[in-house]
Amino acid sequence: MNSPTCLRAEQLEHALGIGTRRPRLSWRLPADSRVQLAHRIRTCEGWDSGRVEGADSVHVPYGGPPPGSGERITWQVKVWTDVGESDWSEWAWFETGLLDPSDWQALWIEPVETEVPPAGHRPAHVLRTPFSTTSPVRRARLYATAQGLYEAFLNGERIGDAELTPGFTQYDVRLQVQTYDVTALVREGDNVLGALLSDGWFRGQIGITRAHDQWGKRVSFLAQLHLEHEDGTTTVVCTGKHWRSATAHIVETDLITGQFSDLRRTRTGWDVPGYDGQEWGPVDVADHGYAGLVTSPAPPVRRVEELAPVSVTRPRPDRQVFDLGQNINGWVRLRDLGPKDTRLTLTHGESLDHDGDVTTDHLRVDLSFLPEPLPAGQVDHVVSAGRPGETFEPRHTTHGFRYVRIEGHPGELTTDDLRGVVVHTDLRRTGWFDCGDERINRLHEAAVWSMRGNVCDIPTDCPTRERAGWTGDWQVFAPTAAFLYDVAGFSAKWLRDVAADQWPDGTVSNISPACRTEGPNGPVAHLNGSAGWGDAAIIVPWQMYRAYGDRAVLEELWPTMTAWLGRTERVAREARHPDRVLRSAEPAPHERYLWDTGFHWGEWLVPGEHIGDDLPQYAQRDKADIATAYYAHSTRLAARIARVIGRDEEAAAYEELSERIREAWRTEFITPDGSLRPDTQANHVRALAFDLVPKELRARIAERLAELVRDAGTHLGTGFLATPDLLPVLADTGHLDVAYELLLQDSAPSWLHMIDRGATTIWESWEGVADDGTPRDSLNHYSKGAVVSFLHRYTAGIEPDADFPGYQRFTVAPRPGGGLAWARAEHHCPYGQIESAWEVDGDRFRLDVTVPPGTTAEVVLPDGTRRTAIPGTHTYHCAAPAALTTTGASR
């Protein structure tokens, strides 16, 4: 029979350098089985669990002798299922990194800088040390990190394929270490270990204000190379005062501004033995300590894909413009740099102007408190050295772009000369959707690409203007992301930054990682602590639990959750909005549960809303309807989380508090005649999605929501927060037809309006491209793309059950509509492949459902018929919904 497959440790396929001695192991059951009865794990190192009764196959704690630092454990598993005892799986492994600060012998080193140029115009540095080995090496590991960005090299070879290392974290608390297997690169005899070091997020410009030097004024590098010899001895090569440094051929580099490489200054052979580096200078040794060094639970950022341009044009004689056909995050690789001394300028943008030239005007930062608008950045420069085979690929910056303008090239470039390099966290794809409407498929792909453009070690809002880890954006998109990709480790990594950034009073930062200008003592401190943004500290862990069944993320974030809710409770109890005070000097009893003070981003960017210089006035508005709704919702989730992690007393307290908040919301925002105020789409969506209205009013409130949509010409009127719930709420309250009409609406504001305007990613504003083609705001903001979750959960009907997290039990209940003749979705959950595929053929509806081993599904057909599906593939039939009967429909 088959054996278990897809063995993972801490959710990683290649668990090299993990930071725990007790990793959680997972596997998938043999394909012909239905349920696991027991398992047995054994290791090459001699540990054997014996037969362990139970169905657990996800997040099973390793129970063998805890490994030491740098130790590899090779393991395999067999299972007993309903069809008997399996064969042993293939061998898998996990390997620890340096687990304790005392494991570090290396010293932090800093290149000597006699003069530091302004941020955005600083060079990269190269660092090196020679070393010798006189005994054959059987295993070699490099442990490395930096305050800045680094690439490591050994004997002329770049080490690994990770990009933008060590990644972006709250550097005051956490700095990630990478582990590399460099066994194949070490030579017997002379060797050279080196690094290329630049500012990165640590010292370079970040965020919308282009803040810089936020975590330090000097970059530094830390590396420790462990060589295990065939004779059993060990050699350790460390960074220290014996290293040498020099400026690199990258004469300027910054993540926002761009990279300037003068290839004439390339130090050929600097990273191989025999190089004469007499002119290199010393390094300084620094004491940065080792206490904050951690490993990442997420996959690294990589060069994931390359795109060939679809065209190259000359809008003016002095420039050539490449169109990749797709908006991406990353950079380009240019192979024709012209003759020696040719200086090229590469400008990256999301849009073209009326002349077909690249424009970045909509990406310039123009804020009321700035003396003048800031440039958009995203401009690279390169000077050719004229060497055969010379290429330019700027790996110490990133850009969000579809178009690239190249100026200064004397020849005619072709589409063969350039490639767009897609760069982002190398997440495993887990979800797909397609259907009979090609525009809907394009919308789905735009949402996928928008997510891909914004998962660059952290979940960013956009890959251009800000590139910041806005909490509200990931909060609304997390369920969609968890269907499309495995974001368990990625989200856990980011949530640790959210926890590290939390203020002493419980405030959750708008952005994580938060630089110091964004912190409690910074100029925008008053903008933090917003409802819907701070609530990410509760909502995102809960969504990760639903998708992956990981209780550990709930337990780890529990202190962050309770501190946030404690802050919210205190603010709601102690403060009142000035407008409310004017109406009544004495608060009503229910007001202690109203959250009506502090700054809130609110619904943010509803159609036609452009805050701009009106932000101070916008900040003064009473947004208690939104904030109190989130207060009720988050306390209810906290109660559920507390039950999951065994905190029953706290669960009861949060249940009671949530009910009091809900009653306060009803008192304040449900009028005596049973209607809601404010009378907006978003308020009605939230009231229904968060279960704020009494059961007897739900139908009426839903009917009013549908009326509001109709009154807007069947257009949506929601912004950041309510848009993901708009279509689901309509579908769940008897207005499935309205939901599909909104989905298929193609006049502004709508999703398909974006697609018809040529969008390949989701716009930040509903009015992202005006009728005359002029762009505004970011054209790559994934939040509004959360609508595609409706396609997964309603059109295809795949819905997880929070009572059986990780899809141990799930529902397949397709809700066809919109004239679609067929649809199909596939999701790879922790237990295996789920599939829902349906089609309408004449007056018959056919549904094919695949259920992975170890799970069960409740299947609900459009006629209301319910079936329980066991593992395997099943086919169901019923009469087609009257509105969908077709002739000859096929997949």
PDB file of C-alpha atoms in Angstrom, residues 10-150:
ATOM      1  CA  GLU A  10       7.527  23.395  11.298  1.00  0.00           C
ATOM      2  CA  GLN A  11       5.555  23.573   8.036  1.00  0.00           C
ATOM      3  CA  LEU A  12       8.785  23.704   6.012  1.00  0.00           C
ATOM      4  CA  GLU A  13       9.774  21.203   3.337  1.00  0.00           C
ATOM      5  CA  HIS A  14      13.464  22.022   3.806  1.00  0.00           C
ATOM      6  CA  ALA A  15      13.783  22.803   7.490  1.00  0.00           C
ATOM      7  CA  LEU A  16      17.410  23.943   7.540  1.00  0.00           C
ATOM      8  CA  GLY A  17      18.497  26.047  10.489  1.00  0.00           C
ATOM      9  CA  ILE A  18      15.246  25.984  12.465  1.00  0.00           C
ATOM     10  CA  GLY A  19      15.179  27.613  15.885  1.00  0.00           C
ATOM     11  CA  THR A  20      13.522  24.950  18.026  1.00  0.00           C
ATOM     12  CA  ARG A  21      14.598  21.647  19.535  1.00  0.00           C
ATOM     13  CA  ARG A  22      11.005  20.336  19.455  1.00  0.00           C
ATOM     14  CA  PRO A  23       9.722  20.979  15.952  1.00  0.00           C
ATOM     15  CA  ARG A  24       6.205  19.981  15.025  1.00  0.00           C
ATOM     16  CA  LEU A  25       6.060  17.314  12.329  1.00  0.00           C
ATOM     17  CA  SER A  26       3.356  16.837   9.719  1.00  0.00           C
ATOM     18  CA  TRP A  27       2.576  14.345   6.974  1.00  0.00           C
ATOM     19  CA  ARG A  28      -0.218  13.389   4.631  1.00  0.00           C
ATOM     20  CA  LEU A  29      -1.902  10.023   4.825  1.00  0.00           C
ATOM     21  CA  PRO A  30      -1.642   7.371   2.106  1.00  0.00           C
ATOM     22  CA  ALA A  31      -3.951   8.171  -0.783  1.00  0.00           C
ATOM     23  CA  ASP A  32      -6.107   5.049  -0.350  1.00  0.00           C
ATOM     24  CA  SER A  33      -6.847   5.638   3.334  1.00  0.00           C
ATOM     25  CA  ARG A  34      -9.638   7.508   5.052  1.00  0.00           C
ATOM     26  CA  VAL A  35      -8.617   7.943   8.665  1.00  0.00           C
ATOM     27  CA  GLN A  36      -5.446   7.521  10.683  1.00  0.00           C
ATOM     28  CA  LEU A  37      -5.656   5.293  13.734  1.00  0.00           C
ATOM     29  CA  ALA A  38      -2.052   5.524  14.919  1.00  0.00           C
ATOM     30  CA  HIS A  39       1.427   6.571  13.827  1.00  0.00           C
ATOM     31  CA  ARG A  40       5.031   5.690  14.495  1.00  0.00           C
ATOM     32  CA  ILE A  41       8.037   7.969  13.977  1.00  0.00           C
ATOM     33  CA  ARG A  42      11.642   6.846  13.948  1.00  0.00           C
ATOM     34  CA  THR A  43      14.930   8.581  13.285  1.00  0.00           C
ATOM     35  CA  CYS A  44      18.269   7.543  11.862  1.00  0.00           C
ATOM     36  CA  GLU A  45      19.742   8.657  15.178  1.00  0.00           C
ATOM     37  CA  GLY A  46      18.033   5.781  16.980  1.00  0.00           C
ATOM     38  CA  TRP A  47      14.869   7.261  18.479  1.00  0.00           C
ATOM     39  CA  ASP A  48      11.576   5.443  17.933  1.00  0.00           C
ATOM     40  CA  SER A  49       8.233   6.718  19.169  1.00  0.00           C
ATOM     41  CA  GLY A  50       6.646   3.304  18.992  1.00  0.00           C
ATOM     42  CA  ARG A  51       3.011   3.086  18.016  1.00  0.00           C
ATOM     43  CA  VAL A  52       1.147   6.220  19.090  1.00  0.00           C
ATOM     44  CA  GLU A  53      -2.630   5.962  19.018  1.00  0.00           C
ATOM     45  CA  GLY A  54      -4.637   8.779  17.496  1.00  0.00           C
ATOM     46  CA  ALA A  55      -5.512  10.639  14.321  1.00  0.00           C
ATOM     47  CA  ASP A  56      -2.975  13.475  14.659  1.00  0.00           C
ATOM     48  CA  SER A  57      -0.915  13.935  11.500  1.00  0.00           C
ATOM     49  CA  VAL A  58      -0.467  17.718  11.550  1.00  0.00           C
ATOM     50  CA  HIS A  59       1.673  19.615  14.076  1.00  0.00           C
ATOM     51  CA  VAL A  60       2.769  16.458  15.910  1.00  0.00           C
ATOM     52  CA  PRO A  61       5.559  17.434  18.366  1.00  0.00           C
ATOM     53  CA  TYR A  62       8.872  15.676  17.863  1.00  0.00           C
ATOM     54  CA  GLY A  63       9.388  13.579  20.967  1.00  0.00           C
ATOM     55  CA  GLY A  64      12.925  12.334  20.555  1.00  0.00           C
ATOM     56  CA  PRO A  65      16.090  13.504  22.281  1.00  0.00           C
ATOM     57  CA  PRO A  66      16.353  17.266  21.712  1.00  0.00           C
ATOM     58  CA  PRO A  67      19.055  18.069  19.163  1.00  0.00           C
ATOM     59  CA  GLY A  68      21.850  20.479  19.852  1.00  0.00           C
ATOM     60  CA  SER A  69      22.806  23.438  17.710  1.00  0.00           C
ATOM     61  CA  GLY A  70      23.525  22.589  14.095  1.00  0.00           C
ATOM     62  CA  GLU A  71      22.297  19.022  14.499  1.00  0.00           C
ATOM     63  CA  ARG A  72      20.342  17.228  11.793  1.00  0.00           C
ATOM     64  CA  ILE A  73      17.620  14.712  12.611  1.00  0.00           C
ATOM     65  CA  THR A  74      16.544  12.374   9.815  1.00  0.00           C
ATOM     66  CA  TRP A  75      13.087  10.891  10.322  1.00  0.00           C
ATOM     67  CA  GLN A  76      10.338   8.903   8.722  1.00  0.00           C
ATOM     68  CA  VAL A  77       6.838   7.875   9.668  1.00  0.00           C
ATOM     69  CA  LYS A  78       4.431   5.032   9.143  1.00  0.00           C
ATOM     70  CA  VAL A  79       0.735   5.043   9.935  1.00  0.00           C
ATOM     71  CA  TRP A  80      -2.089   2.653  10.699  1.00  0.00           C
ATOM     72  CA  THR A  81      -5.287   3.583   8.912  1.00  0.00           C
ATOM     73  CA  ASP A  82      -8.652   2.047   8.093  1.00  0.00           C
ATOM     74  CA  VAL A  83      -6.894   0.001   5.372  1.00  0.00           C
ATOM     75  CA  GLY A  84      -4.127  -1.288   7.587  1.00  0.00           C
ATOM     76  CA  GLU A  85      -0.470  -0.621   8.307  1.00  0.00           C
ATOM     77  CA  SER A  86       1.395   1.545   5.805  1.00  0.00           C
ATOM     78  CA  ASP A  87       4.916   1.261   4.517  1.00  0.00           C
ATOM     79  CA  TRP A  88       7.499   3.591   5.963  1.00  0.00           C
ATOM     80  CA  SER A  89       7.598   6.989   4.300  1.00  0.00           C
ATOM     81  CA  GLU A  90      10.616   8.331   2.488  1.00  0.00           C
ATOM     82  CA  TRP A  91      13.210   9.870   4.808  1.00  0.00           C
ATOM     83  CA  ALA A  92      12.903  13.542   5.666  1.00  0.00           C
ATOM     84  CA  TRP A  93      15.041  15.746   7.872  1.00  0.00           C
ATOM     85  CA  PHE A  94      15.206  18.878   9.930  1.00  0.00           C
ATOM     86  CA  GLU A  95      18.318  20.656  11.126  1.00  0.00           C
ATOM     87  CA  THR A  96      18.683  23.192  13.895  1.00  0.00           C
ATOM     88  CA  GLY A  97      20.563  26.437  13.614  1.00  0.00           C
ATOM     89  CA  LEU A  98      22.607  28.092  16.339  1.00  0.00           C
ATOM     90  CA  LEU A  99      20.115  27.867  19.184  1.00  0.00           C
ATOM     91  CA  ASP A 100      21.832  29.770  21.986  1.00  0.00           C
ATOM     92  CA  PRO A 101      23.704  33.073  22.115  1.00  0.00           C
ATOM     93  CA  SER A 102      26.663  31.165  23.564  1.00  0.00           C
ATOM     94  CA  ASP A 103      26.978  29.269  20.262  1.00  0.00           C
ATOM     95  CA  TRP A 104      28.250  32.410  18.566  1.00  0.00           C
ATOM     96  CA  GLN A 105      31.996  32.978  18.340  1.00  0.00           C
ATOM     97  CA  ALA A 106      31.818  35.483  15.495  1.00  0.00           C
ATOM     98  CA  LEU A 107      32.059  39.228  16.041  1.00  0.00           C
ATOM     99  CA  TRP A 108      29.924  41.864  14.383  1.00  0.00           C
ATOM    100  CA  ILE A 109      31.952  43.784  11.808  1.00  0.00           C
ATOM    101  CA  GLU A 110      31.260  47.133  10.163  1.00  0.00           C
ATOM    102  CA  PRO A 111      32.936  48.546   7.054  1.00  0.00           C
ATOM    103  CA  VAL A 112      34.806  51.723   7.847  1.00  0.00           C
ATOM    104  CA  GLU A 113      33.033  54.730   6.324  1.00  0.00           C
ATOM    105  CA  THR A 114      34.990  57.975   6.365  1.00  0.00           C
ATOM    106  CA  GLU A 115      31.957  59.828   5.052  1.00  0.00           C
ATOM    107  CA  VAL A 116      28.347  58.629   4.886  1.00  0.00           C
ATOM    108  CA  PRO A 117      26.372  60.039   1.940  1.00  0.00           C
ATOM    109  CA  PRO A 118      22.697  60.982   2.302  1.00  0.00           C
ATOM    110  CA  ALA A 119      20.160  58.165   2.537  1.00  0.00           C
ATOM    111  CA  GLY A 120      19.283  56.831  -0.876  1.00  0.00           C
ATOM    112  CA  HIS A 121      22.772  57.558  -2.223  1.00  0.00           C
ATOM    113  CA  ARG A 122      24.987  55.262  -0.164  1.00  0.00           C
ATOM    114  CA  PRO A 123      27.246  52.617  -1.653  1.00  0.00           C
ATOM    115  CA  ALA A 124      27.310  48.934  -0.933  1.00  0.00           C
ATOM    116  CA  HIS A 125      30.413  47.412   0.619  1.00  0.00           C
ATOM    117  CA  VAL A 126      32.306  44.203   0.035  1.00  0.00           C
ATOM    118  CA  LEU A 127      33.935  42.325   2.901  1.00  0.00           C
ATOM    119  CA  ARG A 128      36.264  39.331   2.763  1.00  0.00           C
ATOM    120  CA  THR A 129      38.584  37.037   4.612  1.00  0.00           C
ATOM    121  CA  PRO A 130      40.830  34.253   3.334  1.00  0.00           C
ATOM    122  CA  PHE A 131      41.080  30.975   5.223  1.00  0.00           C
ATOM    123  CA  SER A 132      42.664  27.576   4.655  1.00  0.00           C
ATOM    124  CA  THR A 133      41.608  23.987   5.199  1.00  0.00           C
ATOM    125  CA  THR A 134      44.178  21.230   5.450  1.00  0.00           C
ATOM    126  CA  SER A 135      41.775  18.387   6.109  1.00  0.00           C
ATOM    127  CA  PRO A 136      38.919  17.220   3.866  1.00  0.00           C
ATOM    128  CA  VAL A 137      35.512  18.683   4.820  1.00  0.00           C
ATOM    129  CA  ARG A 138      32.497  16.397   5.080  1.00  0.00           C
ATOM    130  CA  ARG A 139      29.978  19.050   6.094  1.00  0.00           C
ATOM    131  CA  ALA A 140      29.983  22.862   6.079  1.00  0.00           C
ATOM    132  CA  ARG A 141      27.375  25.281   7.363  1.00  0.00           C
ATOM    133  CA  LEU A 142      27.340  29.050   7.180  1.00  0.00           C
ATOM    134  CA  TYR A 143      25.254  31.014   9.689  1.00  0.00           C
ATOM    135  CA  ALA A 144      24.901  34.628   8.652  1.00  0.00           C
ATOM    136  CA  THR A 145      22.926  37.805   9.223  1.00  0.00           C
ATOM    137  CA  ALA A 146      23.344  41.544   8.876  1.00  0.00           C
ATOM    138  CA  GLN A 147      22.131  44.908   9.986  1.00  0.00           C
ATOM    139  CA  GLY A 148      21.401  45.869   6.416  1.00  0.00           C
ATOM    140  CA  LEU A 149      21.110  43.562   3.385  1.00  0.00           C
ATOM    141  CA  TYR A 150      23.763  40.998   2.549  1.00  0.00           C
TER     142      TYR A 150
END
